[in-house]
Amino acid sequence: MTDMSTTRRRLLVSGLAGAGLVLPGAAAAFAQAPRAAGRKLVVIVLRGALDGLAALAPVGERRYGALRGDLALEGGLPAPGPFVFHPALETLAGLFASGEALAVHAIATDYRARSHFDGQDRLEAATPAIRDGWMNRALALMGPDAPGAVGVGQSMPLLLRGSAPASTWAPAVLPGADDDTISRLMDLYASDPMLGPALARALETDAIASAMTSGSSMGGPGARGAGPQAYALIAQAAGNLLTAPGGPDAAVISFDGWDTHVRQGAREGQLANRLAGLDAAIAALRQQLSQVWDRSAILVVTEFGRTVRLNGAGGTDHGTGGAAFLIGGAVRGGRMIGDWPGLDRLYEDRDLYPANDLRSLFKAVLAEHWGLDPAGLARRVFPDSGAVPPFEGLIV
Amino acid sequence: MSARDAAIAVNRFGLGARPGDIEAAARDPHAWLADQMDPSAIAGPSPGPTAQEGLAYLQTEYPRFRAQIERTGADPDAIQRQVRELLREPRLAHIAWRTGIAVTTPHGFAERWVRFWSNHFSVASNTLPMAVIAPTLEAEAIRPKAYGPFADLLRAAELHPAMLIYLDQAVSLGPNSMAGRFLDRGLNENLAREILELHTLGVAGGYGQGDVEALARILTGWTVGSRRLRSDPDDYGRALFDVRLQEPGTHTLLGQRFAGEGPQRAGEALDFLATRPRTARFLSEKLARHFLCDDPAARDIAHIEAAWMGSGGDLAAVARAVITAPSAFDAALRKFKTPEDFLISSLRAVGAPAPNPRQLYAGYVALGQAPFSAPSPAGWPDHAEAWASPDAVLKRLDFASALAGRAGRNARPRERALEVLGAGLTDATAQAVARAETPEQGLTLLLMSPEFQRR
């Protein structure tokens, strides 16, 4: 609770390399996990609902241009079929090309309403009950030999909550409110004659001050908060943690800021900035995990997709089918898996049809990467999912 | 209308709702408040050192410690810093204790009432001795007297060691007193002036310089026991009356003559000031400003003033008048929370465990209102302009964001918004919270919402 406007910048400038564990006993606890055999699993949760159609754009679809309007991409990075990767996803596209990443489109949980909180709960719990997370249940299934797990952030993500031990790690100094929260607050203050102008003036001043102190790209609009630059630093820190002697084998990272209702942007703009941040985080993980890369898998998931058509504010609203990625040296990549429903028929005439179930992806990773028994997965980790078969052959 | 009144009772007159508070108050919001107008609703006593213990330590142990440092040749600066830190510890502990009460008490109004008077009789940690004893005035004088006659509270506050030292009464002496005839020193008007201007009549209260000087003379004799005064060591740090310092004679204050030797003369003058109609007027307006509106309505002030005069300044009766003032339950939120209100109500709303004392103090400092450090004897300002500067709003946002981060993904902000704002929750805020992309963001927006920022 110190002066965040300066400490946040220090965090961004100095990186997290020197930041220690928040819980001093954590490293010792992780040392107790022989079974993991160093098979690293990272789950990156993109909170706010990534627009999958922007990240992996079906530019070759007949109706693409008409449906996406100003959000339609021109150009992009190579991907199979009608798809291109968003130009900001350079690292991801590169790993895809080298066979170290795969993608699933039109994928969703079995949740069909459109609340972020409930959607994220379902993503992490994988059941309507929200007592614990599927990753924790998987660890519990492995018993005392389960690998150590860490949530990157101040609070334990639902994915890791439950009976199996897990830790949390956070940078010593947390960044203050992010740009997205600030812009939502500006909306909330729109009719407040005192707070609205006060916040607006403060942001102007803060932008000027940060431009003066850092003299770089940190200045100007968007200078405040945990922007894309912070993503890479957090990923780098998570990578350090995963490769530290006695470090955990599983990590959960959360990146906020994907709720692009307004001015989403196409090649450039706020979503492109977030995607660049995600890409930088992937690059940082690739680098930090290089020693264990052939035993690493990184899941990138989000709670749901967004509307196919843009809304009246140049953004997209909450949808259903989204995109997910599995990245790593352990991944049999270079391809897209699952079904592609196309854009001719939309879910409720607005969303990408949810043709694939995220649990198929989760089950496959847990079975093939961590060697969990499929029967146990169906019974204890993903209850009532007998009708949802795992994908096959995702891990080398 | 009891749902709306419950939200107002808890948020406007209390310290902000914890989940469940509004529901508890909804049965009878007015009775919920009235039940707190009783000394038993006030928390205390403080676990920290008393003013006397703190000052006695400074008079005896501290010099001994310093002498020891000089003998051993240790780095005096380093040791000095350590000792200063050591002496500040009780203040941090006291602030943490007081915050802990505020965050957990079911008697939010009683605690607000104490804090109003603590700020009215503001003393600040502007020197080393004050750093040690500033918090003790609230603990020792305000809490025990907050629902008694105002005259008792006034005496307790003015004659407390922290006030006597803060406003220099401890070093004031009558020019014609026994001590004054041998020393080249005399009256110090500071306390007398502030009693008239800030604590009783108000700046427009109809007194003149002659009255200030008369009151200063009347107050002489009251001081704090010390080595310098050659007091009995048992009296070190105690407020005491020393006749050797008292200005003899008869002194005329606002046309009233105060004569005689001894401690009772000052007490009689304070009783006289406590019961002036100007005092009732000044304090009724200040109470209305604090609890109701930056520019309180004349009828609200008159309502409180009538209760004050009718009860002879009985503070429980005055407190009841505050909550029964004509606009007490108006729906419009006219008061912008002070940083302290905001910090405490946020901790209550979130239900997070209070941070450790140093983090907590850093939080108060970052928000611009560290307890017991008001910039002047007038205490902290009580109007929105003082607190709603652009940077201050941004600081609140950073605080809210950090607190939401601690609360984490389990925050359930939609439910919490209803629980802590009740009928006061606007559609706009409900929608913003529901649409937030993470629970932390939803909680941040709730804490920063226009209706949470006000009461």
Short mmCIF file of C-alpha atoms in Angstrom, two decimals, chain A residues 1-5 8 47-49 115-118 120-121 124 130 154-158 161 174-178 180-182 184-185 188-189 192-195 197-199 201-203 206 224 254-261 303 318, chain B residues 336 343 347 355 359-360 362-364 366 384-385 388-391 393-395 397-399 401-403 405-410 412-414 426 428-429 432-442 444-446 448-451 453-454:
data_model
loop_
_atom_site.label_atom_id
_atom_site.label_comp_id
_atom_site.label_asym_id
_atom_site.label_seq_id
_atom_site.Cartn_x
_atom_site.Cartn_y
_atom_site.Cartn_z
CA MET A 1 0.00 0.00 0.00
CA THR A 2 2.84 2.32 -0.73
CA ASP A 3 2.86 4.86 -3.50
CA MET A 4 2.03 2.58 -6.38
CA SER A 5 2.52 5.06 -9.16
CA ARG A 8 4.64 -0.06 -10.24
CA ARG A 47 -9.72 -13.37 -17.79
CA GLY A 48 -12.36 -11.27 -19.45
CA ALA A 49 -12.95 -13.54 -22.46
CA SER A 115 -21.24 -13.87 -16.78
CA HIS A 116 -17.47 -13.52 -16.45
CA PHE A 117 -17.43 -14.66 -12.85
CA ASP A 118 -19.57 -17.69 -13.40
CA GLN A 120 -14.38 -18.36 -15.00
CA ASP A 121 -15.65 -20.46 -12.13
CA GLU A 124 -11.59 -23.56 -13.35
CA ILE A 130 -17.34 -24.41 -7.29
CA GLN A 154 -1.94 -12.80 -4.42
CA SER A 155 -4.88 -15.10 -4.11
CA MET A 156 -5.19 -18.80 -4.85
CA PRO A 157 -6.89 -19.32 -8.21
CA LEU A 158 -9.91 -21.60 -8.11
CA ARG A 161 -8.11 -24.58 -4.64
CA LEU A 174 1.64 -5.45 -6.96
CA PRO A 175 0.82 -3.08 -9.71
CA GLY A 176 -2.06 -0.69 -9.07
CA ALA A 177 -5.31 -0.52 -10.95
CA ASP A 178 -4.97 -1.43 -14.60
CA ASP A 180 -9.20 -1.47 -18.16
CA THR A 181 -10.42 -0.94 -14.61
CA ILE A 182 -9.69 2.76 -14.95
CA ARG A 184 -14.62 1.23 -16.58
CA LEU A 185 -14.42 3.55 -13.61
CA LEU A 188 -19.12 4.80 -13.91
CA TYR A 189 -18.09 8.37 -13.07
CA ASP A 192 -20.51 12.31 -11.29
CA PRO A 193 -19.63 16.01 -11.35
CA MET A 194 -16.92 15.66 -8.73
CA LEU A 195 -15.30 12.27 -9.16
CA PRO A 197 -13.34 15.34 -13.57
CA ALA A 198 -11.03 14.53 -10.64
CA LEU A 199 -10.14 11.12 -12.04
CA ARG A 201 -7.32 15.18 -14.40
CA ALA A 202 -5.38 12.71 -12.29
CA LEU A 203 -4.87 10.44 -15.27
CA ASP A 206 -0.08 10.67 -14.20
CA ARG A 224 -0.77 3.19 -15.82
CA SER A 254 -3.88 -15.09 -14.78
CA PHE A 255 -3.87 -12.25 -17.25
CA ASP A 256 -6.72 -9.78 -16.99
CA GLY A 257 -7.93 -7.28 -19.53
CA TRP A 258 -9.59 -9.25 -22.33
CA ASP A 259 -13.09 -7.83 -21.97
CA THR A 260 -13.04 -5.71 -25.13
CA HIS A 261 -16.51 -4.21 -25.30
CA GLU A 303 -13.81 -18.34 -19.99
CA HIS A 318 -19.78 -11.78 -24.35
CA PHE B 336 -17.76 12.43 0.57
CA LEU B 343 -10.15 2.90 4.35
CA LEU B 347 -11.91 -3.11 5.04
CA PRO B 355 -3.05 -5.54 7.35
CA GLN B 359 1.22 -1.72 6.20
CA LEU B 360 -1.87 -0.18 7.71
CA ALA B 362 1.43 3.15 5.12
CA GLY B 363 -2.11 2.83 3.77
CA TYR B 364 -3.35 5.76 5.85
CA ALA B 366 -0.82 6.94 1.09
CA ALA B 384 -15.33 17.26 0.04
CA GLU B 385 -12.99 19.82 -1.54
CA ALA B 388 -11.46 14.87 -3.63
CA SER B 389 -8.36 16.12 -5.40
CA PRO B 390 -7.41 14.26 -8.57
CA ASP B 391 -4.38 12.62 -7.05
CA VAL B 393 -8.94 9.88 -6.11
CA LEU B 394 -6.17 8.01 -7.90
CA LYS B 395 -4.64 7.04 -4.56
CA LEU B 397 -8.13 3.67 -6.72
CA ASP B 398 -4.71 2.19 -6.07
CA PHE B 399 -5.75 1.32 -2.53
CA SER B 401 -7.21 -2.22 -6.35
CA ALA B 402 -4.60 -3.52 -3.91
CA LEU B 403 -7.27 -4.43 -1.37
CA GLY B 405 -6.18 -8.08 -4.99
CA ARG B 406 -5.86 -9.30 -1.40
CA ALA B 407 -9.50 -10.32 -1.34
CA GLY B 408 -8.87 -12.23 -4.51
CA ARG B 409 -10.96 -14.35 -6.77
CA ASN B 410 -13.26 -15.36 -3.93
CA ARG B 412 -18.05 -12.39 -5.05
CA PRO B 413 -18.49 -8.67 -5.79
CA ARG B 414 -22.09 -8.85 -7.06
CA THR B 426 -27.44 2.14 -8.07
CA ALA B 428 -25.09 1.76 -12.88
CA THR B 429 -22.81 0.38 -10.20
CA ALA B 432 -20.48 -2.20 -13.76
CA VAL B 433 -19.73 -4.71 -11.00
CA ALA B 434 -21.62 -7.49 -12.77
CA ARG B 435 -19.85 -6.81 -16.04
CA ALA B 436 -16.36 -6.68 -14.56
CA GLU B 437 -14.07 -9.22 -16.09
CA THR B 438 -12.64 -10.45 -12.80
CA PRO B 439 -13.90 -10.53 -9.22
CA GLU B 440 -11.01 -8.23 -8.25
CA GLN B 441 -12.05 -5.70 -10.85
CA GLY B 442 -15.66 -5.93 -9.72
CA THR B 444 -12.43 -2.39 -7.12
CA LEU B 445 -15.33 -0.81 -9.01
CA LEU B 446 -17.63 -1.37 -6.04
CA MET B 448 -14.67 3.21 -6.06
CA SER B 449 -18.34 3.61 -7.03
CA PRO B 450 -19.88 7.04 -6.46
CA GLU B 451 -22.19 5.66 -3.78
CA GLN B 453 -17.29 6.94 -1.92
CA ARG B 454 -20.02 8.86 -0.16
#
